[in-house]
Tab-separated table of C-alpha atoms and ligand atoms in Angstrom:
chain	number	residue	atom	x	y	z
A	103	UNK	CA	53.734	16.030	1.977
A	104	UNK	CA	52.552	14.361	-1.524
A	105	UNK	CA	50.780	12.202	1.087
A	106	UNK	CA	48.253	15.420	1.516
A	107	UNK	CA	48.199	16.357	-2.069
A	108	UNK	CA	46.228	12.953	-2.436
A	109	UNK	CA	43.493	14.698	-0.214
A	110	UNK	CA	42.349	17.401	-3.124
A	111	UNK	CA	41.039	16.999	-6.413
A	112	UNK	CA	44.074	17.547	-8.418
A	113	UNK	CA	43.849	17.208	-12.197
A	114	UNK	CA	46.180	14.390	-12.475
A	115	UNK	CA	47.856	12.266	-9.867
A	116	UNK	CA	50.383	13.921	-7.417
A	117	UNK	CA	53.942	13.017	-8.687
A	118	UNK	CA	56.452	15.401	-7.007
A	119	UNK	CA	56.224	17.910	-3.988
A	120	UNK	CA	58.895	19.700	-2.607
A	121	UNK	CA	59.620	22.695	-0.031
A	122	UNK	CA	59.285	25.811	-1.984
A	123	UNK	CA	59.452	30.145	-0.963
A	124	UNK	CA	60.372	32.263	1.274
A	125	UNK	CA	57.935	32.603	3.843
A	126	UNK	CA	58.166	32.775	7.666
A	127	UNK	CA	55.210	31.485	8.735
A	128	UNK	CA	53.746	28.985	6.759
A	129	UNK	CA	55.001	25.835	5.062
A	130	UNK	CA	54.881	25.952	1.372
A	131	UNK	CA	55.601	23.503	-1.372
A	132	UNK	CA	55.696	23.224	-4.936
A	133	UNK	CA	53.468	20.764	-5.895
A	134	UNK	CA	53.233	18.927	-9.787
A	135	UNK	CA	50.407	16.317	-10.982
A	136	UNK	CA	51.047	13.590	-13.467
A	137	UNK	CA	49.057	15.856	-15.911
A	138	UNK	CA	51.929	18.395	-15.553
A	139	UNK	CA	49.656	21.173	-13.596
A	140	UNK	CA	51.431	22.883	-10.959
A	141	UNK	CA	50.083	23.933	-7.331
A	142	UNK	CA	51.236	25.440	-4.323
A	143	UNK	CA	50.435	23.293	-0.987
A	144	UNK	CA	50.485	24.940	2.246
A	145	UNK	CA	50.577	24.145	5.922
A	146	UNK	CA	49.098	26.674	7.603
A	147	UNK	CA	50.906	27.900	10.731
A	148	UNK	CA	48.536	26.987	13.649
A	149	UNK	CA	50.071	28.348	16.310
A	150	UNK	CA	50.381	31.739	14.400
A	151	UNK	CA	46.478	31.281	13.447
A	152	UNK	CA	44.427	29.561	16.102
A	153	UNK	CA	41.583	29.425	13.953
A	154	UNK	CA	42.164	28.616	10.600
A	155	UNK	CA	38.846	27.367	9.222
A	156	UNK	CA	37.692	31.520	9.636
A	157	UNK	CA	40.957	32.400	8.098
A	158	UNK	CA	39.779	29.812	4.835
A	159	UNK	CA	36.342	31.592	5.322
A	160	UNK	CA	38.362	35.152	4.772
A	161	UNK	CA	40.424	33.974	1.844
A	162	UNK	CA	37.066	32.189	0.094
A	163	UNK	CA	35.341	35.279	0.027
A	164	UNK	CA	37.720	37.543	-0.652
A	165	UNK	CA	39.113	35.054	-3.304
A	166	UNK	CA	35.603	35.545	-4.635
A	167	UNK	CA	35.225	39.546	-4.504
A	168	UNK	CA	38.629	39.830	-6.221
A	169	UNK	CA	37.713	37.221	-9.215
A	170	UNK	CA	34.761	39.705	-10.041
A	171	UNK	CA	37.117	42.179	-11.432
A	172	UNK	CA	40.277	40.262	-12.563
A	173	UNK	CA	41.044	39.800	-16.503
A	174	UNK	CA	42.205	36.559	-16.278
A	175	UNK	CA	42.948	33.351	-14.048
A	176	UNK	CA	46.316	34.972	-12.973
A	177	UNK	CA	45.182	37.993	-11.651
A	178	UNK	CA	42.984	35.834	-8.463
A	179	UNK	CA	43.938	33.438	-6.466
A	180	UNK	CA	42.307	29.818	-7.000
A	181	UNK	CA	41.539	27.288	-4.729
A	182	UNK	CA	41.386	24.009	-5.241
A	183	UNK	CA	38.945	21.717	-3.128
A	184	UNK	CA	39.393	18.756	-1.406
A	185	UNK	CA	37.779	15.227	-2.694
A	186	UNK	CA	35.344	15.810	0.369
A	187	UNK	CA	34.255	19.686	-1.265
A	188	UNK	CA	35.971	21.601	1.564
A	189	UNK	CA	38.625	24.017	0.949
A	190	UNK	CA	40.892	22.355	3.426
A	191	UNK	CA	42.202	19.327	4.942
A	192	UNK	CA	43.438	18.536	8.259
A	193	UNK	CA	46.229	15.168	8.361
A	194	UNK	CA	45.930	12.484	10.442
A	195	UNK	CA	48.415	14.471	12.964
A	196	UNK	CA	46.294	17.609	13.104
A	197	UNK	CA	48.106	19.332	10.695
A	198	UNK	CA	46.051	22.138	8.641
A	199	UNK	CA	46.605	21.837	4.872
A	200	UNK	CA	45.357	23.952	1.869
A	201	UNK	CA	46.217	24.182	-1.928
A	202	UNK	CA	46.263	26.879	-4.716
A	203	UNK	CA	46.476	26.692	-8.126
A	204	UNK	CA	50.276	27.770	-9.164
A	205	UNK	CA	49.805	31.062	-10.995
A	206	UNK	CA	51.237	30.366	-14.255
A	207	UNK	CA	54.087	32.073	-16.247
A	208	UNK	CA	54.691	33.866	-12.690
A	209	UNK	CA	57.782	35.211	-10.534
A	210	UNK	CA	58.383	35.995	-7.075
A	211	UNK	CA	60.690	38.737	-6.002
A	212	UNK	CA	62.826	39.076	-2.635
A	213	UNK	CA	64.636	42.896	-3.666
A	214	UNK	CA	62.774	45.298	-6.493
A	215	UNK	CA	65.675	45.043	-9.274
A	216	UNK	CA	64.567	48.769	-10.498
A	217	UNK	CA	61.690	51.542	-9.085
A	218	UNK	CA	59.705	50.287	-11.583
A	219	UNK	CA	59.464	46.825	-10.576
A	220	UNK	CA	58.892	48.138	-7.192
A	221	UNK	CA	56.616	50.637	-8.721
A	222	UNK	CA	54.360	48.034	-10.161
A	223	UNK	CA	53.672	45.861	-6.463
A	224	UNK	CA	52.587	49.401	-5.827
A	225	UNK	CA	50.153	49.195	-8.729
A	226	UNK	CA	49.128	45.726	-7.229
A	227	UNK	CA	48.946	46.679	-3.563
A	228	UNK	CA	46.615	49.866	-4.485
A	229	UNK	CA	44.717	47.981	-7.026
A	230	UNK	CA	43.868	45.229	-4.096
A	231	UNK	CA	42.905	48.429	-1.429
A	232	UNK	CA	40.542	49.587	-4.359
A	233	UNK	CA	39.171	46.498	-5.094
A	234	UNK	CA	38.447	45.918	-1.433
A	235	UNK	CA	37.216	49.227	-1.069
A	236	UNK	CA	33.680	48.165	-1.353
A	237	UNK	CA	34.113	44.741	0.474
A	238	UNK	CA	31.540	44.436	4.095
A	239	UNK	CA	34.674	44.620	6.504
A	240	UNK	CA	32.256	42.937	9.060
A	241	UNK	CA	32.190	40.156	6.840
A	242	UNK	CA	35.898	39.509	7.979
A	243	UNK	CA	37.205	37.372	11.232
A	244	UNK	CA	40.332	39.061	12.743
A	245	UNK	CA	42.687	36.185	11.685
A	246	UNK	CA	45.501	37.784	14.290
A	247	UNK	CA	44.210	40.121	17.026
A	248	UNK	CA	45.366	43.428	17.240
A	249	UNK	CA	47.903	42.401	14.745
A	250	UNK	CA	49.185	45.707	13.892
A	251	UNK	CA	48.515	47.269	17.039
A	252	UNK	CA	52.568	49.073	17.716
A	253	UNK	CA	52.059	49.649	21.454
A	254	UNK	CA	50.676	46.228	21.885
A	255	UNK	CA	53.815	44.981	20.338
A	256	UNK	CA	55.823	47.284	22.692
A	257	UNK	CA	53.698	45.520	25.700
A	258	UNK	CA	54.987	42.095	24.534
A	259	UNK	CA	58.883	43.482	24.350
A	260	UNK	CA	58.539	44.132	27.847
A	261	UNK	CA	57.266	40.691	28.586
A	262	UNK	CA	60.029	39.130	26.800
A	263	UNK	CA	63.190	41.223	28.289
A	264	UNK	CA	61.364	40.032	31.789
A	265	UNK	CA	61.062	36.709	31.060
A	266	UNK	CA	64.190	36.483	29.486
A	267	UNK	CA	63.957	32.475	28.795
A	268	UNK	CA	67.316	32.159	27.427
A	269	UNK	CA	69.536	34.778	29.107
A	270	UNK	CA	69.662	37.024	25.930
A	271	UNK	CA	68.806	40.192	27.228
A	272	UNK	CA	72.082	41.150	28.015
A	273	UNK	CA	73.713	40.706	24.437
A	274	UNK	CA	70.571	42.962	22.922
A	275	UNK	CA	71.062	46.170	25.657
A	276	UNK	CA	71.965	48.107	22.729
A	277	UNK	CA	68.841	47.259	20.530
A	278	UNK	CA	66.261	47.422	23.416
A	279	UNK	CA	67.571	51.047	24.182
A	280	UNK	CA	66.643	51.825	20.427
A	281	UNK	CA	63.345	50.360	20.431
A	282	UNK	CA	62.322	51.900	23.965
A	283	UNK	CA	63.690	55.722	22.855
A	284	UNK	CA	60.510	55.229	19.952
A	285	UNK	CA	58.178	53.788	22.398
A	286	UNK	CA	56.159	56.771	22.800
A	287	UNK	CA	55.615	56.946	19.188
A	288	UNK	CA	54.403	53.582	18.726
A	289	UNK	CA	50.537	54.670	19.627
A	290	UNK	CA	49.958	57.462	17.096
A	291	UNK	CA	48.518	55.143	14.505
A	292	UNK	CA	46.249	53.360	16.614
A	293	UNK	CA	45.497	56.896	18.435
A	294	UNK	CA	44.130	58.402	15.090
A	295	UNK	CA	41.832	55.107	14.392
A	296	UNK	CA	40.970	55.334	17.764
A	297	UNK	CA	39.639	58.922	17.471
A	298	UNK	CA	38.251	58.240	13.863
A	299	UNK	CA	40.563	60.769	11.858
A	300	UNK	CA	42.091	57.295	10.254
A	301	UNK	CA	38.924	54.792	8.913
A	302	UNK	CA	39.204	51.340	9.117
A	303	UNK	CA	39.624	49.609	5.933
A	304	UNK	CA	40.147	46.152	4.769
A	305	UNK	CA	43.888	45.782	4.247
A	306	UNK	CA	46.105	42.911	3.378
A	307	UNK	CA	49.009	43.595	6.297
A	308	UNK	CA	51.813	41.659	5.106
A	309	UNK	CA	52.475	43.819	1.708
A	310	UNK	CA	55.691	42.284	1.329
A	311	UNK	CA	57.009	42.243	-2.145
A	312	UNK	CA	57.439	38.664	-2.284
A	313	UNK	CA	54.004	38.648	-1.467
A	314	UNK	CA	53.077	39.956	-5.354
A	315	UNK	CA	53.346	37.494	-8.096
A	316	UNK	CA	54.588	39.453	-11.132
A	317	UNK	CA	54.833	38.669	-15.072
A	318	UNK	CA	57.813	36.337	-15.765
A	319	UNK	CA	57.737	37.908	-19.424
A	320	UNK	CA	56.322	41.516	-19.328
A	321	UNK	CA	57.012	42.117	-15.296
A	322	UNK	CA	53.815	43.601	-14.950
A	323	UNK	CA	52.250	43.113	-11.198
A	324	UNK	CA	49.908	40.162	-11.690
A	325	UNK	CA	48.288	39.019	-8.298
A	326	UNK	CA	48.581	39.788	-4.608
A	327	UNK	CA	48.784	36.886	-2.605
A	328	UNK	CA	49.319	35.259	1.095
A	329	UNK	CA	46.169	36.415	2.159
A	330	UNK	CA	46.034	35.219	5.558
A	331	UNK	CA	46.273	38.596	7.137
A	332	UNK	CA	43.284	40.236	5.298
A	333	UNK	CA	41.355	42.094	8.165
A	334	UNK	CA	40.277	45.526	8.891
A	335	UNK	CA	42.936	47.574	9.140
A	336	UNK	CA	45.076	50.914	8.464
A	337	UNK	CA	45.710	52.077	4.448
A	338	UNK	CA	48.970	53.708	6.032
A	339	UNK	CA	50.479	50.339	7.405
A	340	UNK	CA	50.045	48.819	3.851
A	341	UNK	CA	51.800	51.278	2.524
A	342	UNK	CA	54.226	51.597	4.917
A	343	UNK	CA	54.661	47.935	5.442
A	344	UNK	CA	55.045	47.668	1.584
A	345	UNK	CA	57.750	50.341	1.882
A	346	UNK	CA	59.837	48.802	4.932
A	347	UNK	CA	60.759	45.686	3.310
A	348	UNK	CA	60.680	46.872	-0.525
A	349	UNK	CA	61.992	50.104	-0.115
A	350	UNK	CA	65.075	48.951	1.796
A	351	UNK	CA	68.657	48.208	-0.097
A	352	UNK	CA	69.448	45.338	1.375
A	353	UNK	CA	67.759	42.011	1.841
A	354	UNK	CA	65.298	41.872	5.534
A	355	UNK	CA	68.384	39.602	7.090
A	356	UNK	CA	71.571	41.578	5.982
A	357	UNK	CA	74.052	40.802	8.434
A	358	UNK	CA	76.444	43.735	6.876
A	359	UNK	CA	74.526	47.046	8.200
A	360	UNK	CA	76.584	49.257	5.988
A	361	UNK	CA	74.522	47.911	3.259
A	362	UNK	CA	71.105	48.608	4.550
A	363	UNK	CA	69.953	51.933	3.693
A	364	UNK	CA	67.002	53.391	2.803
A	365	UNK	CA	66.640	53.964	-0.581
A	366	UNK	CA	63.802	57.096	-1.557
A	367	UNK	CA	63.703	56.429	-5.159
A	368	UNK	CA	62.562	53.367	-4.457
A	369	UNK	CA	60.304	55.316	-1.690
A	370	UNK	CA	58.731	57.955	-4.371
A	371	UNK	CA	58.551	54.916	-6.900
A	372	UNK	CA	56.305	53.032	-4.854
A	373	UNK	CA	54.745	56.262	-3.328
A	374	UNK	CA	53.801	57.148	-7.428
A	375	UNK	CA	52.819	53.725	-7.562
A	376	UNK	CA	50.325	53.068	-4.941
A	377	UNK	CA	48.572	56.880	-5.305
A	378	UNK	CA	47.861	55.907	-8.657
A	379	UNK	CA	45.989	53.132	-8.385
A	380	UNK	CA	44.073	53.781	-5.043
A	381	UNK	CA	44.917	57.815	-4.070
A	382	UNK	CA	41.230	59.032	-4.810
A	383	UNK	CA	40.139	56.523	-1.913
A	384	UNK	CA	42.540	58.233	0.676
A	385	UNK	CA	41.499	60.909	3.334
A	386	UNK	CA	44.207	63.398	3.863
A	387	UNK	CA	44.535	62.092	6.959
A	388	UNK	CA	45.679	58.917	5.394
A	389	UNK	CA	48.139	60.694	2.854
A	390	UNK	CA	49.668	62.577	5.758
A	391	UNK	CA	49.892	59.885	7.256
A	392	UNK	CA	51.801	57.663	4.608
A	393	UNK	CA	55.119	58.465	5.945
A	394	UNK	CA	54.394	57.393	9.358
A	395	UNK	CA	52.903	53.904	7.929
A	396	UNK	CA	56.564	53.294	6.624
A	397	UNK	CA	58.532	54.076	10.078
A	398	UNK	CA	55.818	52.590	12.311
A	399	UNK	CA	55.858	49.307	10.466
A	400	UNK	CA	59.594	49.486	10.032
A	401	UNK	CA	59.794	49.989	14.246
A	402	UNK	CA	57.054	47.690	14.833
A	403	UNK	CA	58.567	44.869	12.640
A	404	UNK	CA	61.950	45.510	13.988
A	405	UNK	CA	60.568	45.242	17.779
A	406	UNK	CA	58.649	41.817	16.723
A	407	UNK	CA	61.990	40.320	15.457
A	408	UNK	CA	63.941	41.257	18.756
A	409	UNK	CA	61.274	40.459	20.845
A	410	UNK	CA	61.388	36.820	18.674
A	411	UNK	CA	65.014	36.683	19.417
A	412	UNK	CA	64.934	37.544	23.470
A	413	UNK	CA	61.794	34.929	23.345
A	414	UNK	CA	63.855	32.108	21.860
A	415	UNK	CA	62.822	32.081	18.202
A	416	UNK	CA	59.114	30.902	18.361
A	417	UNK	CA	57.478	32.616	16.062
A	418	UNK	CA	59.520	33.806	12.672
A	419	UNK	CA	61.215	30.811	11.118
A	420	UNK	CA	64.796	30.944	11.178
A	421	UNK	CA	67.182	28.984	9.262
A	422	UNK	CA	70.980	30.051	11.267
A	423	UNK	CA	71.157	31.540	15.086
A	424	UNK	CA	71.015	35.126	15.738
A	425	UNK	CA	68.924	35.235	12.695
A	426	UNK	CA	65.601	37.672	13.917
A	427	UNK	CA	68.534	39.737	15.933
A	428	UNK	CA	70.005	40.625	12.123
A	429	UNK	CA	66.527	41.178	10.904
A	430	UNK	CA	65.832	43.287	14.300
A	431	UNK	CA	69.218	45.291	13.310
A	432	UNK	CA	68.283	45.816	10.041
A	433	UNK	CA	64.532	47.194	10.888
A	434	UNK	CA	66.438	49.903	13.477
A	435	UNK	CA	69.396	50.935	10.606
A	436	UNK	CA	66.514	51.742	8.275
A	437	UNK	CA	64.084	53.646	11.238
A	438	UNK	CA	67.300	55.986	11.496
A	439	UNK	CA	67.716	56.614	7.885
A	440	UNK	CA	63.789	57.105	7.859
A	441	UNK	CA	64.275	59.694	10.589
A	442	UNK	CA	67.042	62.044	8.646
A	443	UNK	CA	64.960	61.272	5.324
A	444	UNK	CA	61.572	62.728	6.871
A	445	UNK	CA	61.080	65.933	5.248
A	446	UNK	CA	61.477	64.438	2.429
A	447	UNK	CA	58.989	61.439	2.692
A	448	UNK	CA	56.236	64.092	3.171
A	449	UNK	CA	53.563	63.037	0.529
A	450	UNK	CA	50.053	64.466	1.570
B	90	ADP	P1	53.971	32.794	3.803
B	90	ADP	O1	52.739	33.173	4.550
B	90	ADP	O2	54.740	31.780	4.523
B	90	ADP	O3	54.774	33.994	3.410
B	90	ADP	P2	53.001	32.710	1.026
B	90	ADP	O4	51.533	32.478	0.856
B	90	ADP	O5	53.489	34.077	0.848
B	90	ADP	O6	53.467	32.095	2.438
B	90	ADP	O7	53.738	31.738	-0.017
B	90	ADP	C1	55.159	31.575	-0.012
B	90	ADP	C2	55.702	31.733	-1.439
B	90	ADP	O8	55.071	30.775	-2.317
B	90	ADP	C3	55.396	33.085	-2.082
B	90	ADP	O9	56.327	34.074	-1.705
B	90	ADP	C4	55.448	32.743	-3.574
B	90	ADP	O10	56.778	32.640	-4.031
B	90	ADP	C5	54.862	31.330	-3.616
B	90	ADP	N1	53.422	31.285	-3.934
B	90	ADP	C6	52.398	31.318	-3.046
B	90	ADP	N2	51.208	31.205	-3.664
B	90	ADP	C7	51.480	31.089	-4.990
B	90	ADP	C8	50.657	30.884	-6.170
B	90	ADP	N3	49.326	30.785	-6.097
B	90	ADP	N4	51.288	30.786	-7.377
B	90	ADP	C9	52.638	30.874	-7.471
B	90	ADP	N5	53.456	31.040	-6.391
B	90	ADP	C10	52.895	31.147	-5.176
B	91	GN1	C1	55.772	37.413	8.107
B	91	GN1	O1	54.356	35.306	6.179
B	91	GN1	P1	55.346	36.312	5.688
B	91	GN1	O2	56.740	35.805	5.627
B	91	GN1	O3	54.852	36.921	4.391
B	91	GN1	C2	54.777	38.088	9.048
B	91	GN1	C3	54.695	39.576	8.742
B	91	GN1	C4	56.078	40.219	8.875
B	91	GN1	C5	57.029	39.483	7.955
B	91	GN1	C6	58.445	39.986	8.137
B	91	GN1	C7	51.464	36.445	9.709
B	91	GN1	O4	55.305	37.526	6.779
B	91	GN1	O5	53.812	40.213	9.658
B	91	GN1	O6	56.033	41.577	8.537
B	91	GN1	O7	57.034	38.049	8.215
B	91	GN1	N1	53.473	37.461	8.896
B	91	GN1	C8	52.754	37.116	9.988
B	91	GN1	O8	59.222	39.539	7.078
B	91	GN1	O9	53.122	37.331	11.130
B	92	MG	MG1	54.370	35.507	2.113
């Protein structure tokens, strides 16, 4: 990988690279120069992104837009160019390759260790949706077609129970059952866009909370990044999305379901969180709506990873077998404890 560094104009020279995060898709290591600078190199996924010179185009510009109101180098992400002035490189074997700046003095989170760590991705989520509020959404290429579009991913479950490459169907009969008894929910999002009661915005859609870089000293919310999903999209699945990983007590790949619940002080937290920082944009609409961005991303998710697992693995990474069915497992646990918590997750 070092061999790739050498293609951007690093400070110093490249002296040590290795594999770095917790990502699913792309590649991403840690990257130091002989000047002691930091980066983080990336191989983009290019079977997940077919075209990833329009995805550079995305993250350039709204790279750019986001720079205009940030306080400081660690509040944007920065990238560096290559020797030839481009933004990327592609290797002699095809491969796509990319590099940031590391954001200094920064941490990554996999689990919120209080609501007011979680609190404060809110902060950066709602910042990012305000920020982007006055971005040209036209301006943006669809990086992943119909990306968060539920019933869509419902179509491609069925696909993948009748194809059935490697026999697994039968071991998952309990899991497809759960998915399919929520299948006629899956369209209500898309339904209100559809009709124009829920406006298109452009949304991050992967508002993980390892996706937020936070203060290693103070813990404030710093930067969002892994842009590569900024599209037009749905305020609701951010927040939801957000929710369905952060809000959860155990880690996405808990193999132990009596751990995984849903917690809704960390729910509220982020709820207080994200209203904050980019409420006065929402339509009421939207705020009703907030709860059903949580279990619609939860079920969606939860049908991607099965659908994963009954397709052979090809698209999350996993690192052990039967990995994407525990994540799948974990999704459904958490849609249940949604369902009994509803009332209660009633915020507009
Ligand atoms: P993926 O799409 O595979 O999730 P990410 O872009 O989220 O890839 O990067 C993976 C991890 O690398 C992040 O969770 C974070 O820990 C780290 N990371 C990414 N970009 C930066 C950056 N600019 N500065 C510091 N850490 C970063
Ligand atoms: C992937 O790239 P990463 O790990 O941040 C996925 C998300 C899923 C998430 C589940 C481009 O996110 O949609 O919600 O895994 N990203 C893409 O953990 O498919
Ligand atoms: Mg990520």
């Amino acid at each position: 990988m070092i061999e790739q560094a050498h293609a951007f104009l690093t400070s110093g020279e490249p002296i040590y690279c290795g594999l770095y995060g917790n990502g699913h898709i792309n590649e991403t290591y840690l990257l130091l120069d002989s000047k002691a600078r930091t980066y983080i190199l990336q191989r983009v996924n290019r079977t997940v992104f077919q075209d990833p010179e329009l995805l550079m185009q995305n993250i350039e510009s709204v790279c750019a837009h986001i720079k205009q109101t940030a306080k400081s180098n660690r509040e944007h992400m920065t990238l560096i160019p290559t020797k030839n002035g481009k933004n990327w490189h592609i290797d002699e074997d095809g491969y796509f390759w990319r590099l940031y700046e590391f954001i200094a003095d920064s941490v990554c989170i996999e689990q919120a260790p209080t609501p007011y760590d979680f609190r404060e991705s809110a902060v950066a989520f709602g910042r990012f949706a305000r920020s982007l509020s006055g971005f040209d959404a036209d301006s943006l290429h669809e990086t992943i077609p119909r990306f968060h579009d539920t019933p869509n991913r419902f179509a491609l479950l069925h696909d993948a129970i009748s194809a059935d490459p490697l026999d697994r169907v039968k071991t998952v009969a309990r899991e497809i059952e759960f998915a399919l008894s929520r299948e006629a929910y899956a369209a209500k999002l898309v339904d209100l866009q559809k009709s124009g009661d829920l406006p298109a915005r452009v949304t991050h859609n992967d508002t993980k909370l390892n996706n937020v870089l936070f203060d290693r000293t103070t813990r404030r919310a710093l930067c969002v990044i892994d842009l590569d999903t900024v599209m037009p999209g749905l305020a609701v699945t951010d927040f939801g999305d957000a929710i369905r990983f952060g809000a959860s007590t155990a880690v996405e790949d808990e193999r132990d379901l009596s751990k995984v619940a849903f917690s809704m002080e960390m729910y509220s937290a982020y709820a207080d969180g994200f209203l904050a920082e980019c409420g006065g944009i929402l339509t009421s609409v939207e705020r009703e709506c907030l709860r059903d961005g949580a279990k619609m991303m939860t079920l969606e998710c939860g049908v991607r990873f099965l659908t994963d697992y009954i397709s052979g693995d090809v698209y999350f990474r996993v690192s052990r077998a039967s990995q994407n069915l525990d994540r799948a497992r974990t999704q459904f646990k958490l849609i249940t404890e949604i369902e009994s918590n509803w009332e209660n997750m009633r915020l507009g």
